[in-house]
């Protein structure tokens, strides 16, 4: 199975899995890079997974579905968010079977960034949209800190080798903030240097892994003493993980 990141817009990634014949894509905000990849590898599009409603994740759906290589594709997405095309609504705990590709995909409801946000887990790859980023998490546009913490805790419980395929190349900006939260972290310093090297060579920092994120992502480390101390110093209402996450997420919104 081949996993590809297709750059779109300024910093989006549209993810594609294919077996040399058929493909699945995640969050095609722009149809152009998807069609180019299908043509380049002579693939037919079997399915589209949509994590949430924002235009940079769904804006290419109409054009893509009108293309000859994608007309047979099924689209799965949130049942409680507006979509520009008809989707097969899926909910927490549902499974999407794509036997031709050998995929059995678990649907995870992960509210926080939006209320209907979904993630898709293949057993080894996590497509997490804008909920989890490498070194960060999404803005709380609709959900609560408690919802985001619960969603991220579900991700943190996945196997350490799980590949994390998020939808944006935000890694270096997130790591600059993470260093402000945990300035003495050697793991964080090493990972930042590694990611800077990748970007200097024009390469993506993604996918990350769950094991890596447990080591460096402050939003997965809200029970760690240094992260708690940082949040308390910035006025956290309590030392519990939800209060800590709420405080550092608000700080990140203002961080420059």
PDB file of C-alpha atoms in Angstrom:
ATOM      1  CA  UNK A   1       0.000   0.000   0.000  1.00  0.00           C
ATOM      2  CA  UNK A   2       1.288   3.442  -0.932  1.00  0.00           C
ATOM      3  CA  UNK A   3       0.722   6.539   1.202  1.00  0.00           C
ATOM      4  CA  UNK A   4       1.113   9.930  -0.487  1.00  0.00           C
ATOM      5  CA  UNK A   5       0.831  13.499   0.763  1.00  0.00           C
ATOM      6  CA  UNK A   6      -0.467  15.820  -1.955  1.00  0.00           C
ATOM      7  CA  UNK A   7       0.333  19.481  -1.196  1.00  0.00           C
ATOM      8  CA  UNK A   8      -2.535  21.930  -1.696  1.00  0.00           C
ATOM      9  CA  UNK A   9      -3.003  25.655  -1.126  1.00  0.00           C
ATOM     10  CA  UNK A  10      -0.269  27.135   1.080  1.00  0.00           C
ATOM     11  CA  UNK A  11       0.084  24.427   3.710  1.00  0.00           C
ATOM     12  CA  UNK A  12      -2.597  21.733   3.279  1.00  0.00           C
ATOM     13  CA  UNK A  13      -1.971  18.063   2.653  1.00  0.00           C
ATOM     14  CA  UNK A  14      -4.513  15.868   0.890  1.00  0.00           C
ATOM     15  CA  UNK A  15      -3.679  12.282   1.784  1.00  0.00           C
ATOM     16  CA  UNK A  16      -3.951   9.420  -0.697  1.00  0.00           C
ATOM     17  CA  UNK A  17      -3.658   5.666  -0.190  1.00  0.00           C
ATOM     18  CA  UNK A  18      -3.407   3.483  -3.286  1.00  0.00           C
ATOM     19  CA  UNK A  19      -2.451  -0.030  -4.308  1.00  0.00           C
ATOM     20  CA  UNK A  20      -1.426   0.749  -7.895  1.00  0.00           C
ATOM     21  CA  UNK A  21      -4.986   0.352  -9.179  1.00  0.00           C
ATOM     22  CA  UNK A  22      -7.411   2.075  -6.816  1.00  0.00           C
ATOM     23  CA  UNK A  23      -7.070   4.973  -4.416  1.00  0.00           C
ATOM     24  CA  UNK A  24      -8.725   6.651  -1.459  1.00  0.00           C
ATOM     25  CA  UNK A  25      -8.191  10.330  -0.661  1.00  0.00           C
ATOM     26  CA  UNK A  26      -8.816  12.297   2.504  1.00  0.00           C
ATOM     27  CA  UNK A  27     -10.123  15.887   2.610  1.00  0.00           C
ATOM     28  CA  UNK A  28      -9.761  16.976  -1.037  1.00  0.00           C
ATOM     29  CA  UNK A  29     -10.042  20.722  -0.576  1.00  0.00           C
ATOM     30  CA  UNK A  30      -8.633  21.123  -4.088  1.00  0.00           C
ATOM     31  CA  UNK A  31      -9.340  18.635  -6.870  1.00  0.00           C
ATOM     32  CA  UNK A  32      -6.328  19.585  -9.005  1.00  0.00           C
ATOM     33  CA  UNK A  33      -3.528  17.762  -7.129  1.00  0.00           C
ATOM     34  CA  UNK A  34      -5.752  14.709  -6.676  1.00  0.00           C
ATOM     35  CA  UNK A  35      -6.578  14.460 -10.376  1.00  0.00           C
ATOM     36  CA  UNK A  36      -2.912  14.944 -11.250  1.00  0.00           C
ATOM     37  CA  UNK A  37      -1.923  12.097  -8.909  1.00  0.00           C
ATOM     38  CA  UNK A  38      -4.634   9.806 -10.287  1.00  0.00           C
ATOM     39  CA  UNK A  39      -3.526  10.506 -13.853  1.00  0.00           C
ATOM     40  CA  UNK A  40       0.166  10.142 -13.043  1.00  0.00           C
ATOM     41  CA  UNK A  41      -0.268   6.679 -11.513  1.00  0.00           C
ATOM     42  CA  UNK A  42      -3.220   5.618 -13.707  1.00  0.00           C
ATOM     43  CA  UNK A  43      -5.511   5.126 -10.702  1.00  0.00           C
ATOM     44  CA  UNK A  44      -9.261   4.979 -10.196  1.00  0.00           C
ATOM     45  CA  UNK A  45     -10.654   6.718  -7.141  1.00  0.00           C
ATOM     46  CA  UNK A  46     -12.638   4.266  -4.997  1.00  0.00           C
ATOM     47  CA  UNK A  47     -13.447   6.470  -2.039  1.00  0.00           C
ATOM     48  CA  UNK A  48     -13.197   9.850  -0.363  1.00  0.00           C
ATOM     49  CA  UNK A  49     -13.012  10.383   3.403  1.00  0.00           C
ATOM     50  CA  UNK A  50     -14.023  13.781   4.791  1.00  0.00           C
ATOM     51  CA  UNK A  51     -13.095  14.787   8.326  1.00  0.00           C
ATOM     52  CA  UNK A  52     -15.031  18.054   8.601  1.00  0.00           C
ATOM     53  CA  UNK A  53     -16.846  20.840   6.787  1.00  0.00           C
ATOM     54  CA  UNK A  54     -14.231  23.566   6.302  1.00  0.00           C
ATOM     55  CA  UNK A  55     -13.741  24.687   2.673  1.00  0.00           C
ATOM     56  CA  UNK A  56     -10.061  23.750   2.505  1.00  0.00           C
ATOM     57  CA  UNK A  57     -11.143  20.155   3.183  1.00  0.00           C
ATOM     58  CA  UNK A  58     -14.256  19.879   0.988  1.00  0.00           C
ATOM     59  CA  UNK A  59     -13.841  22.539  -1.703  1.00  0.00           C
ATOM     60  CA  UNK A  60     -12.663  20.126  -4.399  1.00  0.00           C
ATOM     61  CA  UNK A  61     -15.386  17.516  -3.990  1.00  0.00           C
ATOM     62  CA  UNK A  62     -17.711  18.606  -6.808  1.00  0.00           C
ATOM     63  CA  UNK A  63     -14.939  18.917  -9.379  1.00  0.00           C
ATOM     64  CA  UNK A  64     -13.295  15.692  -8.307  1.00  0.00           C
ATOM     65  CA  UNK A  65     -16.495  13.644  -8.445  1.00  0.00           C
ATOM     66  CA  UNK A  66     -17.182  14.903 -11.981  1.00  0.00           C
ATOM     67  CA  UNK A  67     -13.859  13.536 -13.223  1.00  0.00           C
ATOM     68  CA  UNK A  68     -13.919  10.187 -15.115  1.00  0.00           C
ATOM     69  CA  UNK A  69     -11.418   8.643 -12.710  1.00  0.00           C
ATOM     70  CA  UNK A  70     -13.642   9.442  -9.710  1.00  0.00           C
ATOM     71  CA  UNK A  71     -17.227   9.019 -10.846  1.00  0.00           C
ATOM     72  CA  UNK A  72     -17.580   5.676  -9.063  1.00  0.00           C
ATOM     73  CA  UNK A  73     -16.104   7.004  -5.818  1.00  0.00           C
ATOM     74  CA  UNK A  74     -18.156   6.905  -2.637  1.00  0.00           C
ATOM     75  CA  UNK A  75     -17.846   9.745  -0.145  1.00  0.00           C
ATOM     76  CA  UNK A  76     -18.004   9.219   3.620  1.00  0.00           C
ATOM     77  CA  UNK A  77     -18.182  12.101   6.057  1.00  0.00           C
ATOM     78  CA  UNK A  78     -19.855  13.670   9.086  1.00  0.00           C
ATOM     79  CA  UNK A  79     -23.589  13.175   9.218  1.00  0.00           C
ATOM     80  CA  UNK A  80     -24.116  16.367  11.215  1.00  0.00           C
ATOM     81  CA  UNK A  81     -22.105  18.929   9.234  1.00  0.00           C
ATOM     82  CA  UNK A  82     -23.100  20.616   5.946  1.00  0.00           C
ATOM     83  CA  UNK A  83     -21.340  19.175   2.921  1.00  0.00           C
ATOM     84  CA  UNK A  84     -21.234  20.478  -0.675  1.00  0.00           C
ATOM     85  CA  UNK A  85     -22.122  17.013  -2.041  1.00  0.00           C
ATOM     86  CA  UNK A  86     -24.109  14.066  -0.782  1.00  0.00           C
ATOM     87  CA  UNK A  87     -22.082  11.890   1.576  1.00  0.00           C
ATOM     88  CA  UNK A  88     -22.619   8.579   3.271  1.00  0.00           C
ATOM     89  CA  UNK A  89     -22.948   9.746   6.885  1.00  0.00           C
ATOM     90  CA  UNK A  90     -20.753   7.910   9.365  1.00  0.00           C
ATOM     91  CA  UNK A  91     -20.492   8.142  13.117  1.00  0.00           C
ATOM     92  CA  UNK A  92     -18.265   7.075  15.976  1.00  0.00           C
ATOM     93  CA  UNK A  93     -17.514   3.358  15.894  1.00  0.00           C
ATOM     94  CA  UNK A  94     -18.684   2.811  12.319  1.00  0.00           C
ATOM     95  CA  UNK A  95     -16.408   0.889   9.970  1.00  0.00           C
ATOM     96  CA  UNK A  96     -15.788   1.574   6.299  1.00  0.00           C
ATOM     97  CA  UNK A  97     -14.857  -1.516   4.282  1.00  0.00           C
ATOM     98  CA  UNK A  98     -12.860  -1.134   1.089  1.00  0.00           C
ATOM     99  CA  UNK A  99     -12.058  -4.755   0.287  1.00  0.00           C
ATOM    100  CA  UNK A 100     -10.453  -3.970  -3.062  1.00  0.00           C
ATOM    101  CA  UNK A 101      -7.806  -1.971  -1.222  1.00  0.00           C
ATOM    102  CA  UNK A 102      -7.708  -4.314   1.761  1.00  0.00           C
ATOM    103  CA  UNK A 103      -8.843  -1.550   4.103  1.00  0.00           C
ATOM    104  CA  UNK A 104     -11.140  -1.743   7.108  1.00  0.00           C
ATOM    105  CA  UNK A 105     -11.335   1.792   8.457  1.00  0.00           C
ATOM    106  CA  UNK A 106     -12.572   2.725  11.923  1.00  0.00           C
ATOM    107  CA  UNK A 107     -14.483   5.999  12.243  1.00  0.00           C
ATOM    108  CA  UNK A 108     -13.716   8.099  15.322  1.00  0.00           C
ATOM    109  CA  UNK A 109     -15.793  11.092  16.432  1.00  0.00           C
ATOM    110  CA  UNK A 110     -13.308  13.699  17.663  1.00  0.00           C
ATOM    111  CA  UNK A 111     -15.116  16.989  18.401  1.00  0.00           C
ATOM    112  CA  UNK A 112     -13.132  20.059  19.326  1.00  0.00           C
ATOM    113  CA  UNK A 113     -12.077  21.866  16.156  1.00  0.00           C
ATOM    114  CA  UNK A 114     -15.658  21.447  14.912  1.00  0.00           C
ATOM    115  CA  UNK A 115     -18.465  19.615  16.656  1.00  0.00           C
ATOM    116  CA  UNK A 116     -18.849  16.986  13.938  1.00  0.00           C
ATOM    117  CA  UNK A 117     -15.161  16.383  13.258  1.00  0.00           C
ATOM    118  CA  UNK A 118     -14.218  12.794  12.400  1.00  0.00           C
ATOM    119  CA  UNK A 119     -10.963  10.882  12.192  1.00  0.00           C
ATOM    120  CA  UNK A 120     -10.287   7.692  10.266  1.00  0.00           C
ATOM    121  CA  UNK A 121      -8.021   4.905  11.555  1.00  0.00           C
ATOM    122  CA  UNK A 122      -6.820   2.071   9.318  1.00  0.00           C
ATOM    123  CA  UNK A 123      -5.115   0.123  12.101  1.00  0.00           C
ATOM    124  CA  UNK A 124      -1.724   1.664  11.299  1.00  0.00           C
ATOM    125  CA  UNK A 125      -2.538   5.118   9.855  1.00  0.00           C
ATOM    126  CA  UNK A 126      -4.553   7.894  11.496  1.00  0.00           C
ATOM    127  CA  UNK A 127      -6.151  10.549   9.295  1.00  0.00           C
ATOM    128  CA  UNK A 128      -6.939  13.184  11.872  1.00  0.00           C
ATOM    129  CA  UNK A 129      -7.807  16.290   9.835  1.00  0.00           C
ATOM    130  CA  UNK A 130      -7.426  19.416  11.957  1.00  0.00           C
ATOM    131  CA  UNK A 131      -7.813  17.818  15.396  1.00  0.00           C
ATOM    132  CA  UNK A 132      -4.201  16.751  15.932  1.00  0.00           C
ATOM    133  CA  UNK A 133      -1.177  18.358  14.289  1.00  0.00           C
ATOM    134  CA  UNK A 134       2.432  17.426  14.796  1.00  0.00           C
ATOM    135  CA  UNK A 135       3.344  19.366  17.903  1.00  0.00           C
ATOM    136  CA  UNK A 136      -0.099  20.937  18.140  1.00  0.00           C
ATOM    137  CA  UNK A 137      -3.866  20.694  17.871  1.00  0.00           C
ATOM    138  CA  UNK A 138      -6.585  22.559  16.017  1.00  0.00           C
ATOM    139  CA  UNK A 139      -8.260  25.759  17.121  1.00  0.00           C
ATOM    140  CA  UNK A 140     -11.423  25.321  19.155  1.00  0.00           C
ATOM    141  CA  UNK A 141     -13.830  26.901  16.687  1.00  0.00           C
ATOM    142  CA  UNK A 142     -16.894  25.048  18.008  1.00  0.00           C
ATOM    143  CA  UNK A 143     -15.920  22.519  20.637  1.00  0.00           C
ATOM    144  CA  UNK A 144     -14.842  22.844  24.249  1.00  0.00           C
ATOM    145  CA  UNK A 145     -11.454  22.175  25.856  1.00  0.00           C
ATOM    146  CA  UNK A 146     -12.991  19.099  27.491  1.00  0.00           C
ATOM    147  CA  UNK A 147     -14.074  17.760  24.103  1.00  0.00           C
ATOM    148  CA  UNK A 148     -10.679  18.420  22.551  1.00  0.00           C
ATOM    149  CA  UNK A 149      -8.890  16.785  25.477  1.00  0.00           C
ATOM    150  CA  UNK A 150     -11.080  13.689  25.180  1.00  0.00           C
ATOM    151  CA  UNK A 151     -10.470  13.509  21.432  1.00  0.00           C
ATOM    152  CA  UNK A 152      -6.701  13.850  21.811  1.00  0.00           C
ATOM    153  CA  UNK A 153      -6.685  11.275  24.620  1.00  0.00           C
ATOM    154  CA  UNK A 154      -8.247   8.774  22.208  1.00  0.00           C
ATOM    155  CA  UNK A 155      -5.440   9.409  19.756  1.00  0.00           C
ATOM    156  CA  UNK A 156      -2.784   9.154  22.467  1.00  0.00           C
ATOM    157  CA  UNK A 157      -4.086   5.674  23.342  1.00  0.00           C
ATOM    158  CA  UNK A 158      -3.423   4.352  19.824  1.00  0.00           C
ATOM    159  CA  UNK A 159      -0.309   2.233  19.186  1.00  0.00           C
ATOM    160  CA  UNK A 160       2.938   4.201  19.254  1.00  0.00           C
ATOM    161  CA  UNK A 161       3.816   3.275  15.655  1.00  0.00           C
ATOM    162  CA  UNK A 162       0.547   4.695  14.287  1.00  0.00           C
ATOM    163  CA  UNK A 163       1.331   7.131  11.494  1.00  0.00           C
ATOM    164  CA  UNK A 164      -0.240  10.546  12.082  1.00  0.00           C
ATOM    165  CA  UNK A 165      -1.506  12.092   8.845  1.00  0.00           C
ATOM    166  CA  UNK A 166      -2.841  15.522   9.670  1.00  0.00           C
ATOM    167  CA  UNK A 167      -4.028  18.068   7.149  1.00  0.00           C
ATOM    168  CA  UNK A 168      -1.546  20.939   7.515  1.00  0.00           C
ATOM    169  CA  UNK A 169       2.186  21.589   7.469  1.00  0.00           C
ATOM    170  CA  UNK A 170       2.123  23.538  10.731  1.00  0.00           C
ATOM    171  CA  UNK A 171       4.878  21.559  12.411  1.00  0.00           C
ATOM    172  CA  UNK A 172       7.659  24.125  12.791  1.00  0.00           C
ATOM    173  CA  UNK A 173       5.304  26.846  14.047  1.00  0.00           C
ATOM    174  CA  UNK A 174       3.796  24.374  16.507  1.00  0.00           C
ATOM    175  CA  UNK A 175       7.221  23.311  17.738  1.00  0.00           C
ATOM    176  CA  UNK A 176       8.269  26.900  18.374  1.00  0.00           C
ATOM    177  CA  UNK A 177       5.289  27.170  20.687  1.00  0.00           C
ATOM    178  CA  UNK A 178       5.920  23.758  22.243  1.00  0.00           C
ATOM    179  CA  UNK A 179       9.471  24.902  23.096  1.00  0.00           C
ATOM    180  CA  UNK A 180       7.949  27.855  24.961  1.00  0.00           C
ATOM    181  CA  UNK A 181       5.824  25.405  26.971  1.00  0.00           C
ATOM    182  CA  UNK A 182       8.652  22.919  27.637  1.00  0.00           C
ATOM    183  CA  UNK A 183      11.915  24.830  27.040  1.00  0.00           C
ATOM    184  CA  UNK A 184      14.106  22.141  28.624  1.00  0.00           C
ATOM    185  CA  UNK A 185      12.821  19.174  26.588  1.00  0.00           C
ATOM    186  CA  UNK A 186      15.671  17.408  24.799  1.00  0.00           C
ATOM    187  CA  UNK A 187      13.211  15.309  22.782  1.00  0.00           C
ATOM    188  CA  UNK A 188      11.524  18.458  21.556  1.00  0.00           C
ATOM    189  CA  UNK A 189      14.817  20.121  20.605  1.00  0.00           C
ATOM    190  CA  UNK A 190      15.912  17.049  18.638  1.00  0.00           C
ATOM    191  CA  UNK A 191      12.596  16.751  16.835  1.00  0.00           C
ATOM    192  CA  UNK A 192      12.566  20.445  15.925  1.00  0.00           C
ATOM    193  CA  UNK A 193      16.044  20.123  14.398  1.00  0.00           C
ATOM    194  CA  UNK A 194      14.935  17.055  12.439  1.00  0.00           C
ATOM    195  CA  UNK A 195      11.822  18.808  11.111  1.00  0.00           C
ATOM    196  CA  UNK A 196      13.778  21.947  10.208  1.00  0.00           C
ATOM    197  CA  UNK A 197      16.168  19.795   8.180  1.00  0.00           C
ATOM    198  CA  UNK A 198      13.254  18.209   6.335  1.00  0.00           C
ATOM    199  CA  UNK A 199      11.706  21.579   5.479  1.00  0.00           C
ATOM    200  CA  UNK A 200      15.080  22.983   4.400  1.00  0.00           C
ATOM    201  CA  UNK A 201      15.201  20.167   1.849  1.00  0.00           C
ATOM    202  CA  UNK A 202      11.653  20.829   0.700  1.00  0.00           C
ATOM    203  CA  UNK A 203      10.299  17.664   2.343  1.00  0.00           C
ATOM    204  CA  UNK A 204       7.176  17.281   4.491  1.00  0.00           C
ATOM    205  CA  UNK A 205       7.490  16.772   8.232  1.00  0.00           C
ATOM    206  CA  UNK A 206       4.564  14.341   8.060  1.00  0.00           C
ATOM    207  CA  UNK A 207       3.518  11.724   8.801  1.00  0.00           C
ATOM    208  CA  UNK A 208       4.532  11.850  12.422  1.00  0.00           C
ATOM    209  CA  UNK A 209       3.756   8.991  14.810  1.00  0.00           C
ATOM    210  CA  UNK A 210       1.679   8.748  17.953  1.00  0.00           C
ATOM    211  CA  UNK A 211       4.809   7.736  19.863  1.00  0.00           C
ATOM    212  CA  UNK A 212       6.576  10.881  18.681  1.00  0.00           C
ATOM    213  CA  UNK A 213       3.631  13.100  19.562  1.00  0.00           C
ATOM    214  CA  UNK A 214       3.477  11.686  23.086  1.00  0.00           C
ATOM    215  CA  UNK A 215       7.049  12.886  23.533  1.00  0.00           C
ATOM    216  CA  UNK A 216       6.758  16.420  22.114  1.00  0.00           C
ATOM    217  CA  UNK A 217       3.155  17.565  21.724  1.00  0.00           C
ATOM    218  CA  UNK A 218       2.075  19.726  24.696  1.00  0.00           C
ATOM    219  CA  UNK A 219      -1.606  18.954  24.129  1.00  0.00           C
ATOM    220  CA  UNK A 220      -0.892  15.249  24.656  1.00  0.00           C
ATOM    221  CA  UNK A 221       1.223  16.078  27.714  1.00  0.00           C
ATOM    222  CA  UNK A 222      -1.236  18.055  29.849  1.00  0.00           C
ATOM    223  CA  UNK A 223      -0.545  15.733  32.789  1.00  0.00           C
ATOM    224  CA  UNK A 224       3.217  16.388  32.751  1.00  0.00           C
ATOM    225  CA  UNK A 225       4.735  18.583  35.479  1.00  0.00           C
ATOM    226  CA  UNK A 226       6.438  21.103  33.177  1.00  0.00           C
ATOM    227  CA  UNK A 227       3.316  21.582  31.071  1.00  0.00           C
ATOM    228  CA  UNK A 228       1.152  21.944  34.175  1.00  0.00           C
ATOM    229  CA  UNK A 229       3.595  24.466  35.662  1.00  0.00           C
ATOM    230  CA  UNK A 230       3.576  26.480  32.454  1.00  0.00           C
ATOM    231  CA  UNK A 231      -0.228  26.563  32.363  1.00  0.00           C
ATOM    232  CA  UNK A 232      -0.477  27.551  36.025  1.00  0.00           C
ATOM    233  CA  UNK A 233       2.003  30.370  35.440  1.00  0.00           C
ATOM    234  CA  UNK A 234      -0.282  31.636  32.691  1.00  0.00           C
ATOM    235  CA  UNK A 235      -3.358  31.615  34.911  1.00  0.00           C
ATOM    236  CA  UNK A 236      -4.871  28.142  34.528  1.00  0.00           C
ATOM    237  CA  UNK A 237      -7.931  27.693  36.729  1.00  0.00           C
ATOM    238  CA  UNK A 238      -6.705  24.294  37.867  1.00  0.00           C
ATOM    239  CA  UNK A 239      -3.995  21.682  37.406  1.00  0.00           C
ATOM    240  CA  UNK A 240      -6.270  19.135  35.727  1.00  0.00           C
ATOM    241  CA  UNK A 241      -5.572  18.285  32.068  1.00  0.00           C
ATOM    242  CA  UNK A 242      -8.646  20.101  30.714  1.00  0.00           C
ATOM    243  CA  UNK A 243      -7.724  23.361  32.470  1.00  0.00           C
ATOM    244  CA  UNK A 244      -4.142  22.973  31.300  1.00  0.00           C
ATOM    245  CA  UNK A 245      -5.188  22.365  27.695  1.00  0.00           C
ATOM    246  CA  UNK A 246      -7.605  25.306  27.746  1.00  0.00           C
ATOM    247  CA  UNK A 247      -4.887  27.634  28.971  1.00  0.00           C
ATOM    248  CA  UNK A 248      -2.120  26.627  26.592  1.00  0.00           C
ATOM    249  CA  UNK A 249      -4.493  26.500  23.609  1.00  0.00           C
ATOM    250  CA  UNK A 250      -5.601  30.068  24.358  1.00  0.00           C
ATOM    251  CA  UNK A 251      -1.960  31.098  24.685  1.00  0.00           C
ATOM    252  CA  UNK A 252      -1.189  29.487  21.330  1.00  0.00           C
ATOM    253  CA  UNK A 253      -3.946  31.560  19.703  1.00  0.00           C
ATOM    254  CA  UNK A 254      -2.051  34.688  20.773  1.00  0.00           C
ATOM    255  CA  UNK A 255       1.497  33.370  20.346  1.00  0.00           C
ATOM    256  CA  UNK A 256       3.843  35.068  17.884  1.00  0.00           C
TER     257      UNK A 256
END
